[in-house]
Coordinates of C-alpha atoms in Angstrom, one line a residue:
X44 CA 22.2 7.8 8.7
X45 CA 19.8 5.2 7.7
X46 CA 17.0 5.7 5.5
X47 CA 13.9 4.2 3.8
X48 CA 13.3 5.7 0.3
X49 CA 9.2 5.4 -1.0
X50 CA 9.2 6.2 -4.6
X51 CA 5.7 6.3 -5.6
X52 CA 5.0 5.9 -9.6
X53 CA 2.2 5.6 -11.9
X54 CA 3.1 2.4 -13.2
X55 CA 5.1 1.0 -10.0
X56 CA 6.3 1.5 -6.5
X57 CA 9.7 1.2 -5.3
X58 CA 11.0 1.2 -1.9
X59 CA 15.3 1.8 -1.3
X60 CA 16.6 0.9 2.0
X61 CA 19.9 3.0 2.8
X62 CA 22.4 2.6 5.7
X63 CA 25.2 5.0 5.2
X64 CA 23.7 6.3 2.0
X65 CA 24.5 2.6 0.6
X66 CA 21.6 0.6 -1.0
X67 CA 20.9 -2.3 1.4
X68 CA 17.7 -3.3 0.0
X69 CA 15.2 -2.9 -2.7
X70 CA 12.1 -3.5 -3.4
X71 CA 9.2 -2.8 -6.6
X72 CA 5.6 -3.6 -6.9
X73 CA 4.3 -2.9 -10.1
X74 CA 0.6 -1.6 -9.9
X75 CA -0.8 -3.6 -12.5
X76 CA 0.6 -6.2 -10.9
X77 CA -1.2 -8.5 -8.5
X78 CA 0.4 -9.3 -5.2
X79 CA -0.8 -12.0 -3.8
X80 CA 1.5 -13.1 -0.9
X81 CA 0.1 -12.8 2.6
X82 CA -3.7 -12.2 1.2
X83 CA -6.2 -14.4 2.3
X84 CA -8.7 -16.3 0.1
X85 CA -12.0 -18.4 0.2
X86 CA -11.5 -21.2 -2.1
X87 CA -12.7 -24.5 -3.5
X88 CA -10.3 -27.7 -3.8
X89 CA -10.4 -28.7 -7.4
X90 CA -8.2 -31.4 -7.4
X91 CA -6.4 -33.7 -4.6
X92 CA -3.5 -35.8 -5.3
X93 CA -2.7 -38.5 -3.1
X94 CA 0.6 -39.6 -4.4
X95 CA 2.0 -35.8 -3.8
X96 CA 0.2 -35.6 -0.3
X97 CA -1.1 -32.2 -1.9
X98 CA -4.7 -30.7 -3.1
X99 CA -4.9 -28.4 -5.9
X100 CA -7.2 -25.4 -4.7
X101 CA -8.9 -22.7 -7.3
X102 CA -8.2 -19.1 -5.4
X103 CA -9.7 -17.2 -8.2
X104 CA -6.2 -16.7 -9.8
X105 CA -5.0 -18.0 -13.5
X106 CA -3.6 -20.9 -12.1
X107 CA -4.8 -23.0 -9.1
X108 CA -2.7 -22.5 -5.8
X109 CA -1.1 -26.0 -4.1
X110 CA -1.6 -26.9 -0.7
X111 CA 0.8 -29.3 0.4
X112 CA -0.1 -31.7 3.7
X113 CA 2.3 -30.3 6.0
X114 CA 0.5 -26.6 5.1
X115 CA -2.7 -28.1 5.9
X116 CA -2.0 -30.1 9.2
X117 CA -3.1 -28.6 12.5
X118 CA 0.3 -27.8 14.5
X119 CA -0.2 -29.5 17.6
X120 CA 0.1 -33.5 16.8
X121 CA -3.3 -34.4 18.8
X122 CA -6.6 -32.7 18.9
X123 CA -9.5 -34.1 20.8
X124 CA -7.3 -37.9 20.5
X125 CA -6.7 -37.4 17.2
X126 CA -3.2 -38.3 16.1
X127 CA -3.5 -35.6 12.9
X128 CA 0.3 -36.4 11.9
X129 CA -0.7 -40.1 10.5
X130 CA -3.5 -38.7 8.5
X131 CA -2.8 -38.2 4.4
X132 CA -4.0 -35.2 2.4
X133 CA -7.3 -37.4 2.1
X134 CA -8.4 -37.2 5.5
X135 CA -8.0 -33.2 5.7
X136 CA -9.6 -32.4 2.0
X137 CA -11.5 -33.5 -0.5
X138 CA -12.6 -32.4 -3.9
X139 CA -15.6 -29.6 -3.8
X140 CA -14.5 -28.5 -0.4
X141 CA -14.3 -24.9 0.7
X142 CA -11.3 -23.8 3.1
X143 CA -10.0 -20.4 3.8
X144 CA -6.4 -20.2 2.9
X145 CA -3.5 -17.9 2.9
X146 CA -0.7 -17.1 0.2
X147 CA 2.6 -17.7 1.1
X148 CA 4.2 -18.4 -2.3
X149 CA 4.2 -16.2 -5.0
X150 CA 3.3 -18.0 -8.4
X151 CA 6.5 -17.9 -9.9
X152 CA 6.8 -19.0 -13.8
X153 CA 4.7 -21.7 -14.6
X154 CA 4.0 -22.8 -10.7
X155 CA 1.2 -21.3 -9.2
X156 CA 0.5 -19.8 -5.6
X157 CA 1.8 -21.7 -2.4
X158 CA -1.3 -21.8 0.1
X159 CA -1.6 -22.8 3.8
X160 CA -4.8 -23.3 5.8
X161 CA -2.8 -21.6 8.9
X162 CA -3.5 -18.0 8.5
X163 CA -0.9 -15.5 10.4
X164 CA -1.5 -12.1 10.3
X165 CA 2.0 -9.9 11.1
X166 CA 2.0 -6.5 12.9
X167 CA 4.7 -4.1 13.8
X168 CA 6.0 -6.0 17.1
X169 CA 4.8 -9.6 16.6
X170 CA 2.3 -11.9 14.4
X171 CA -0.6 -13.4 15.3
X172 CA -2.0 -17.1 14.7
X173 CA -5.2 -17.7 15.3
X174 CA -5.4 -21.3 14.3
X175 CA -2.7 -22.5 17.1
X176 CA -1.9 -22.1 20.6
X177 CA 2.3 -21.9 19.8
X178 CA 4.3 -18.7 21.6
X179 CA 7.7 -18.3 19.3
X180 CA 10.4 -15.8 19.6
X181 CA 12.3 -14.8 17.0
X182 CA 15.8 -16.2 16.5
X183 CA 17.4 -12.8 16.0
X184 CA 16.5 -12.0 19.6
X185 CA 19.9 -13.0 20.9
X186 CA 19.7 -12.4 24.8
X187 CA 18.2 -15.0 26.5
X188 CA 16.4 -12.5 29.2
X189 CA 14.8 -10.9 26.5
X190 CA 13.5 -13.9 24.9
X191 CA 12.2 -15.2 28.1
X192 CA 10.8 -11.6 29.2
X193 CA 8.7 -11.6 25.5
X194 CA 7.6 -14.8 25.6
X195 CA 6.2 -14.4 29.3
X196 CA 4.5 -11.3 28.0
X197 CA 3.3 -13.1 24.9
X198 CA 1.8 -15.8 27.1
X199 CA 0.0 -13.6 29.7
X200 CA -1.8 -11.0 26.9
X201 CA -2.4 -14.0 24.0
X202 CA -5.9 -14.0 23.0
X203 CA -7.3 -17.3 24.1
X204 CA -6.6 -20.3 21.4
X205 CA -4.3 -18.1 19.6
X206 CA -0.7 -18.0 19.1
X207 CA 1.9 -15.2 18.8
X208 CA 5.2 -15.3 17.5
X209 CA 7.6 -12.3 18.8
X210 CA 9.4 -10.6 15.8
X211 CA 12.9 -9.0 16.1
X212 CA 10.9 -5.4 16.6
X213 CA 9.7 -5.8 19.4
X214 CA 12.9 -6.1 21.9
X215 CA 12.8 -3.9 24.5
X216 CA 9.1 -3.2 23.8
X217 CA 6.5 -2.5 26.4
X218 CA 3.2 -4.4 27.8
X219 CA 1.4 -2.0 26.4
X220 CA 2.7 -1.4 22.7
X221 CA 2.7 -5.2 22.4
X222 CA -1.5 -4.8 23.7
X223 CA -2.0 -2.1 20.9
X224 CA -0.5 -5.0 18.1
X225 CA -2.5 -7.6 19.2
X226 CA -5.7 -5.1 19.5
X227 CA -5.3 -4.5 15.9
X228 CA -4.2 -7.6 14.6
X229 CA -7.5 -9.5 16.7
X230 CA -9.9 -6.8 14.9
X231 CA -8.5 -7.0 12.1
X232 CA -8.8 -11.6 11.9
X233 CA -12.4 -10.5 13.3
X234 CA -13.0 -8.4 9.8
X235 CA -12.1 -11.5 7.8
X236 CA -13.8 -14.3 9.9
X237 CA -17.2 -12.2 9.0
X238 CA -16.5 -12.6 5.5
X239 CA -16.0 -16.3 5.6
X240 CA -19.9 -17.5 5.0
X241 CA -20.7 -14.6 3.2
X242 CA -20.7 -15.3 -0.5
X243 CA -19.6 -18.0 -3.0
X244 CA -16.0 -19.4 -3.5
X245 CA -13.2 -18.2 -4.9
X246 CA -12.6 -14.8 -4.2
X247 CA -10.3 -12.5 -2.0
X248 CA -11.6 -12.0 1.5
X249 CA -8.4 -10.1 2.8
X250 CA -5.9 -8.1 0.6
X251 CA -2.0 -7.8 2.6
X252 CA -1.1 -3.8 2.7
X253 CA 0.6 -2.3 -0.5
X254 CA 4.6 -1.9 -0.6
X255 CA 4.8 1.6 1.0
X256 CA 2.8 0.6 3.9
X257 CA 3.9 -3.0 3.7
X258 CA 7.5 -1.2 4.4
X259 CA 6.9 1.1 7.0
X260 CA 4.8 -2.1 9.0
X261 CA 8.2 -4.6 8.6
X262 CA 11.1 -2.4 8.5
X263 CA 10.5 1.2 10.0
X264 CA 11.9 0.9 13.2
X265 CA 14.1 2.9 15.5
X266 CA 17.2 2.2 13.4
X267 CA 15.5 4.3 10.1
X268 CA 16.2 7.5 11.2
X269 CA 14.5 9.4 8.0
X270 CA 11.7 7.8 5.8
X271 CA 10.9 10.1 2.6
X272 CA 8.2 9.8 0.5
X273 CA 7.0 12.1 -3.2
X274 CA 3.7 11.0 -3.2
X275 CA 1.1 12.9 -0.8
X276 CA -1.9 10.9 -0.7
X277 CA 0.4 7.6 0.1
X278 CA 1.8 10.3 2.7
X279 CA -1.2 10.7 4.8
X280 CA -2.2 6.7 4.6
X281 CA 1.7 6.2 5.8
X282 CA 0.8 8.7 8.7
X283 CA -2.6 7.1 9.5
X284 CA -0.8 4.0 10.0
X285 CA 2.0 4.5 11.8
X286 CA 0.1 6.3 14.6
X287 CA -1.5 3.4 15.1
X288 CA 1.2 0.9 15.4
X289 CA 4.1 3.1 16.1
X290 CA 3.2 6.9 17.3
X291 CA 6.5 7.7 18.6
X292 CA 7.7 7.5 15.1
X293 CA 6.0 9.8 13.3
X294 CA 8.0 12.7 13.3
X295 CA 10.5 10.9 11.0
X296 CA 8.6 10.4 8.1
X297 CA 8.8 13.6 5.2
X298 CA 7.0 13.9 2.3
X299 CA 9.2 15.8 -0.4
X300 CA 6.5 16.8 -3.7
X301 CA 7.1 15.5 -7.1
X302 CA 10.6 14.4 -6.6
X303 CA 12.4 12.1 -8.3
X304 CA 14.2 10.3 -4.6
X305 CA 15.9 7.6 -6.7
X306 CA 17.8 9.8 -9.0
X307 CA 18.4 12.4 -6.8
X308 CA 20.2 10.2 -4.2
X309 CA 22.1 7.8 -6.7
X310 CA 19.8 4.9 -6.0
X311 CA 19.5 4.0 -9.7
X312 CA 22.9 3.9 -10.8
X313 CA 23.1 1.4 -7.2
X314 CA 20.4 -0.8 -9.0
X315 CA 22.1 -1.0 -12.3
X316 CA 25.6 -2.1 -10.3
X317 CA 23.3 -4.6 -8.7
X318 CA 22.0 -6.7 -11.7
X319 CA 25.7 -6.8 -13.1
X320 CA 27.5 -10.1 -13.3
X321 CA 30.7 -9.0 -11.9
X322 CA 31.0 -7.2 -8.7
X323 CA 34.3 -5.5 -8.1
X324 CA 35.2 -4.9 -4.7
X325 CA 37.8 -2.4 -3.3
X326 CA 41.0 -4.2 -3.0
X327 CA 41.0 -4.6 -6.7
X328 CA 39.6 -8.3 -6.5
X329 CA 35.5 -9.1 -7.9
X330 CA 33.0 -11.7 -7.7
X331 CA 31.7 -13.1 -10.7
X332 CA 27.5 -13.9 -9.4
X333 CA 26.1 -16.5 -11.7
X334 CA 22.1 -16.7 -11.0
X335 CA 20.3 -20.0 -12.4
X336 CA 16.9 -21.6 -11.9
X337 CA 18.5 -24.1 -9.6
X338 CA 21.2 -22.6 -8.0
X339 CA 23.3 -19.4 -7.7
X340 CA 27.1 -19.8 -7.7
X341 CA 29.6 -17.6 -6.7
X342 CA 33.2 -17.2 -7.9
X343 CA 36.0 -15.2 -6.0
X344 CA 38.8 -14.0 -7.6
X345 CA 42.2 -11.9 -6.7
X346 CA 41.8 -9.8 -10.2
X347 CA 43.8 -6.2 -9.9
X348 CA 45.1 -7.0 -6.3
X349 CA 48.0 -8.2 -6.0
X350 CA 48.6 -7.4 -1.8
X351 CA 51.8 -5.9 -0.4
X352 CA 53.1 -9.1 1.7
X353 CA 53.0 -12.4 0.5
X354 CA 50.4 -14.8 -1.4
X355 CA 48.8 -16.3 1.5
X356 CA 48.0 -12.8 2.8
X357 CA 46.8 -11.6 -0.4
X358 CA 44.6 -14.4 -0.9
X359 CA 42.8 -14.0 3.2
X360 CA 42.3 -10.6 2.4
X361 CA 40.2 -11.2 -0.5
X362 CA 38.2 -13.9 0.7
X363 CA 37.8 -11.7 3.9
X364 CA 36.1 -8.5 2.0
X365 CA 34.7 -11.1 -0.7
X366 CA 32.4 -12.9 2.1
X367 CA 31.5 -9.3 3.4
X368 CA 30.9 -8.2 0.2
X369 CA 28.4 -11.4 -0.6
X370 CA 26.5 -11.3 2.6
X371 CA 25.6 -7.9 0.9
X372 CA 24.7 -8.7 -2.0
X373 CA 22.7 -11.7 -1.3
X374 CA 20.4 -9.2 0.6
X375 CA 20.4 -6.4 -2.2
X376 CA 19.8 -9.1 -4.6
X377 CA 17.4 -10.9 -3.0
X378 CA 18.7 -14.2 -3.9
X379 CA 17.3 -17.1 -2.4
X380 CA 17.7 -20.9 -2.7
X381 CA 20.8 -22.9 -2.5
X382 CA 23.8 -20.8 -3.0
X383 CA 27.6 -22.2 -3.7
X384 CA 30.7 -20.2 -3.4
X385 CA 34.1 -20.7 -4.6
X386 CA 36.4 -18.5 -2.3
X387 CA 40.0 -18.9 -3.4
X388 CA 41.4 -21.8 -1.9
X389 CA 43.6 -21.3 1.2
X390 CA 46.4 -22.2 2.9
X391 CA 45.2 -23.7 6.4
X392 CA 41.7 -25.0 8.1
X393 CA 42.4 -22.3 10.6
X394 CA 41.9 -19.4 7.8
X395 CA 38.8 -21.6 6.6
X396 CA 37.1 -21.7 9.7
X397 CA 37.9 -17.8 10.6
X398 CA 36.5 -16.8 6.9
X399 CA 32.9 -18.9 7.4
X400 CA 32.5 -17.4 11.1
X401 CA 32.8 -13.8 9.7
X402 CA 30.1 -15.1 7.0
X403 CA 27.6 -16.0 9.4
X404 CA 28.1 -13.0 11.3
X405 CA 27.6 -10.5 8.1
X406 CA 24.6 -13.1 7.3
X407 CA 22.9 -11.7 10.8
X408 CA 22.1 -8.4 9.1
X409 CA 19.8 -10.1 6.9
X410 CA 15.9 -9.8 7.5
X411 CA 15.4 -13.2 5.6
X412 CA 16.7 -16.5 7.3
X413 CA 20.2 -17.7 5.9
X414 CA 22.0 -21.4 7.0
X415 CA 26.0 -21.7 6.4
X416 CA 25.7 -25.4 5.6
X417 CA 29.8 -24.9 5.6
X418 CA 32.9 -26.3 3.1
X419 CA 32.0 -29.0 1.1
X420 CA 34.6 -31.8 0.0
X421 CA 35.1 -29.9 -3.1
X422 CA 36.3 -26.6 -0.9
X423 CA 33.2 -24.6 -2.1
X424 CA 30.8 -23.2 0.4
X425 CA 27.9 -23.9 0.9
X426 CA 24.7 -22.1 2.3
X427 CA 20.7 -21.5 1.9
X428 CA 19.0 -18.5 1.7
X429 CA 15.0 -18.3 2.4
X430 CA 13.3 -17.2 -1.0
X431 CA 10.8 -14.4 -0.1
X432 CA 10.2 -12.0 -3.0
X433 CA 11.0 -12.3 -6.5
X434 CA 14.7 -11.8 -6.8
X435 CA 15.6 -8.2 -8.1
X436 CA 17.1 -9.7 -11.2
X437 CA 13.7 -10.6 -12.3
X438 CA 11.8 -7.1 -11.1
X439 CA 14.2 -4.9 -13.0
X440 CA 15.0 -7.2 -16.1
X441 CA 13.4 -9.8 -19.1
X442 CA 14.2 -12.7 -20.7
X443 CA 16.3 -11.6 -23.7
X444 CA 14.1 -12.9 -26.9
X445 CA 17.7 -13.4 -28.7
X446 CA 19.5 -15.4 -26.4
X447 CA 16.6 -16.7 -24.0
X448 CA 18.5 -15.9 -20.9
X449 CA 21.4 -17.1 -21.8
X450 CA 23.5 -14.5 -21.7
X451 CA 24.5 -15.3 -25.2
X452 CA 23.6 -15.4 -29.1
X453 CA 25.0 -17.6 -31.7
X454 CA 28.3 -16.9 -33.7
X455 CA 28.9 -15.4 -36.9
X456 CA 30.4 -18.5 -37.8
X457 CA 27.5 -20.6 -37.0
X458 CA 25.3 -18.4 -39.1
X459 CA 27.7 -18.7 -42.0
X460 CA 27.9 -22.6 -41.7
X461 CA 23.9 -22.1 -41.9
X462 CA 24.0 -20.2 -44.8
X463 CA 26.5 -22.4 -46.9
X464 CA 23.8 -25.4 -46.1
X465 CA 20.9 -23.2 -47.3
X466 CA 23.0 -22.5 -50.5
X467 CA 23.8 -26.0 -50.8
X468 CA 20.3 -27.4 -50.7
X469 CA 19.4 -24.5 -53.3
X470 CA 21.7 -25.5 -55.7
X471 CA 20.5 -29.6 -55.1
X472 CA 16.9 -29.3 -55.0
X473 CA 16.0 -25.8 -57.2
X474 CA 16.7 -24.3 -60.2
X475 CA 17.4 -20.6 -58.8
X476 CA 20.8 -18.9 -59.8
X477 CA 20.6 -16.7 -56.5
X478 CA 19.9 -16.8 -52.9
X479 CA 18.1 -14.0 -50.9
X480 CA 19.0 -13.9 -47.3
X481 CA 17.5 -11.5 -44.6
X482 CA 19.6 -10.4 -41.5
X483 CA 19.2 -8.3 -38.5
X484 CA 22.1 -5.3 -39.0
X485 CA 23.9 -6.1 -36.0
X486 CA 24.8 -9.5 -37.9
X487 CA 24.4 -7.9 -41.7
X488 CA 27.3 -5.7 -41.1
X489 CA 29.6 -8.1 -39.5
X490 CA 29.1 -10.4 -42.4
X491 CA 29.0 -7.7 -45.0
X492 CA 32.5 -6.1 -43.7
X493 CA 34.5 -9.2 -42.5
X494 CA 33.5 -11.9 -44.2
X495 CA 32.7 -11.3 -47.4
X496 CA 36.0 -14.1 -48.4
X497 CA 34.1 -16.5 -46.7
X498 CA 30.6 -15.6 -48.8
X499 CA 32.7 -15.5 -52.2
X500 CA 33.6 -19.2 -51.5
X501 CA 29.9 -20.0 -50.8
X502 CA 29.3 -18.5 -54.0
X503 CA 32.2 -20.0 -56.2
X504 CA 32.2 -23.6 -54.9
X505 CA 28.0 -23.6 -55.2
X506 CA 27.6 -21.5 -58.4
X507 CA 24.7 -19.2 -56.8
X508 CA 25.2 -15.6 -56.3
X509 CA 24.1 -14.7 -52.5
X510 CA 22.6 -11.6 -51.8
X511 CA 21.8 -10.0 -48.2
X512 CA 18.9 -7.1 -46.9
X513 CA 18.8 -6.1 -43.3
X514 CA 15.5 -7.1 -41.4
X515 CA 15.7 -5.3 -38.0
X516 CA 12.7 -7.0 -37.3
X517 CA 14.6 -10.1 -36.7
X518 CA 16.2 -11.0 -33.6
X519 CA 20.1 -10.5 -34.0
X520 CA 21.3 -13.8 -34.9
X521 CA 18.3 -14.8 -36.6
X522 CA 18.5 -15.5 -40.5
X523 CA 16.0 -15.6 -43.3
X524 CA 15.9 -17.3 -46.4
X525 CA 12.9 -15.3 -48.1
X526 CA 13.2 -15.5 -51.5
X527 CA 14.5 -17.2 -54.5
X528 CA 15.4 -16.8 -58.1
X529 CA 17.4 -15.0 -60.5
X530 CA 20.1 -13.0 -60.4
X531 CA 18.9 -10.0 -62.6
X532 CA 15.3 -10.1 -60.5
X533 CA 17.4 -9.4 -57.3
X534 CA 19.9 -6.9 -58.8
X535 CA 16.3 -5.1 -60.4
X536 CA 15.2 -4.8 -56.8
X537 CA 18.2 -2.6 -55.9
X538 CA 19.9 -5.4 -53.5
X539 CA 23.7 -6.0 -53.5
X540 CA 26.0 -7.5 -51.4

């Protein structure tokens, strides 16, 4: 049975999807936190830079959004015999000018919001554009009847000078459920066209629908055969909504009071497997996920499973539940962005070619658009993934303040090579007999209990008598060299190695 989870909290929201009763997908939206992607904005360009072919354009956010040329171009190539693909950012903005743009980036670190002048508003079935004439279907919709059955419908019930692009929801859909999308979506460009000349720039003319209902608009379709929700009020707006874009479903949806969905059905401890660096998988074997800024790389290994045949078979086997196994993951994870991975090297191009066709084909499940660039010279494979959200990584964790995301904090031994220097410019440079240093107690017993040869060499070969005091209000590989002076002023104070 598949399901779709609404977890509705104080602080956040979080939304599980389920097939089988295995975590597919997740997704969390704090509420102090301000979405911006897919809202729509009156702003002012602030700043327009020629040599990126970009403007910088103040949205009423802490950082001004970018608008890059190709986000500002019209579509179509000519309007009215004008060739718009020759033109540079200058011809389409300057600075002090007002345009009504759309999110489609979320600020991410430093970088603020992605923009585009080409608003598209998505419903249940299909999305409309009001600012071009284009009919699209999407590539998920396999059979070439269908496609050509939706885009003949899209054509004859388009609003004039409007495009529509078909999503994968609406196979098999009628005339008349694709009318009651564009009805909605057509009001609902109306609502935001009236607030484009009223008031002054920037500020939020059209705010995209919170998670829950965000959720039920993009994925509650006739393949979620339960949706439950704890949260009554978000209930009754869920309800209000989907008899308006899907009635028929209604009777799936269940609101269970004050209950705690994620716990109850396992969904945590399925969140906390997720944001582990090592992923084991049945046969014994694991993937070792390494995420970076640039890149995510992705290492297969044999581990516990050693087959029942011969190497070669072993090794197909694991590559064959590894690739079904990342296609997962990359989904659950929401990774995006270029992604490498080192399955263990095989014995034939036969194998090689089998193992990247099963890839792509687990790759279809995903909502988000994936490419299988394919096997590199090196024998890693390589692939893209579209980034959409924030990756879960970064929902459900923080930057360690110890180790800075790296995943690791500085020896013992570089702390005691610190220390000997400290003592060393002591001795050269002061007059003190003793040395004072402060330690976080993760670091002050290790020290205390396994080196303390290591200290009484310090102390002999410098002639100064050290002395350590935990500080937990130091980060754990973080040292202090907070005061110096005598030895019977520190042994009065009640410290002792």
């Amino acid at each position: 049975m598949n399901k779709i989870i609404i977890d509705v909290g104080t602080y956040e929201d979080r939304v599980a999807v389920l097939e089988a009763d295995e975590l597919i997908e997740v997704f969390h939206e704090k509420k102090d936190e301000n979405k911006v992607q897919g809202n729509v904005y009156k702003g002012r360009v602030v700043n327009v830079l020629k040599g990126m072919q970009a403007a910088f354009v103040d949205i009423g956010l802490s950082k001004n959004a970018f608008l890059y040329i190709k986000d500002a171009l019209p579509k179509e190539q000519y309007i009215n015999g004008v060739d718009y693909k020759n033109l540079s950012i200058n011809d389409l903005v300057k600075q002090g000018d007002e345009l009504i743009v759309q999110v489609i980036k979320e600020p991410y670190d430093s970088k603020g919001p992605r923009v585009t002048t080409h608003i598209s508003l998505p419903g249940r079935y299909l999305v409309l554009m009001p600012y071009n004439t284009y009919v699209g279907v999407s590539r998920k919709i396999n059979k070439e009847n269908e496609r050509q059955r939706l885009k003949d419908l899209a054509n004859e019930l388009k609003p004039e000078d409007m495009g529509l692009i078909l999503r994968t929801a609406s196979i098999d859909k009628s005339v008349d459920e694709l009318k009651i999308d564009i009805n909605y979506l057509v009001d609902l460009y109306s609502k935001i066209m009236a607030e484009e000349n009223i008031g002054s720039s920037p500020r939020l003319i059209y705010k995209d629908l919170d998670l829950p209902k965000r959720t039920i608009r993009d994925i509650f379709t006739q393949k979620i055969d339960k949706v439950f929700i704890n949260n009554k009020e978000k209930y009754d707006e869920i309800l209000k909504l989907v008899k308006v874009i899907s009635p028929n479903l209604k009777d799936r949806i269940n609101y269970l009071e004050d209950s705690d969905l994620f716990s109850e059905l396992s969904i945590n401890l399925q969140i906390e497997s997720a944001i582990e660096k090592k992923v084991w998988l049945q046969s014994g074997g694991y993937l070792v996920i390494d995420e970076t800024e640039a890149l995510t790389s992705i290492d297969v290994n044999t581990g516990k499973f050693v087959g029942s045949i011969d190497l070669k078979d072993t090794v197909f086997k694991t590559n064959i539940e590894a690739a079904k196994e990342i296609a997962k993951q990359l989904r659950l994870r929401n990774i995006g962005g270029i992604i490498i991975i080192d399955f263990i090297d095989m014995f034939n191009s036969g194998e090689e070619d089998e193992l990247i066709e099963l890839l792509k084909r687990e790759l279809k499940k995903d909502r988000i658009k994936t490419t299988v660039i394919g096997m590199t010279g090196l024998g890693l494979v390589e692939m893209t993934r579209k980034k959409s959200r924030n990756k879960l990584s970064t929902q459900v964790l923080s930057t360690c303040k110890c180790c800075k995301g790296t995943g690791k904090i500085k020896s013992t031994g570089f702390l005691l090579t610190k220390i000997e220097k400290e003592v060393k410019r002591v001795k050269n440079h002061t007059s003190s007999s003793a040395v004072l240093f402060e330690l976080n107690s993760y670091k002050f017993e290790d020290i205390i209990k396994n080196h303390e040869k290591a200290i009484n060499s310090i102390e002999e070969n410098n002639d100064i008598k050290i002395f350590f005091k935990e500080n937990n209000d130091l980060n754990i590989d973080e040292i202090k060299n907070k005061k110096m002076g005598r030895v019977k002023d520190l042994i009065d104070k009640g410290i002792n190695i």
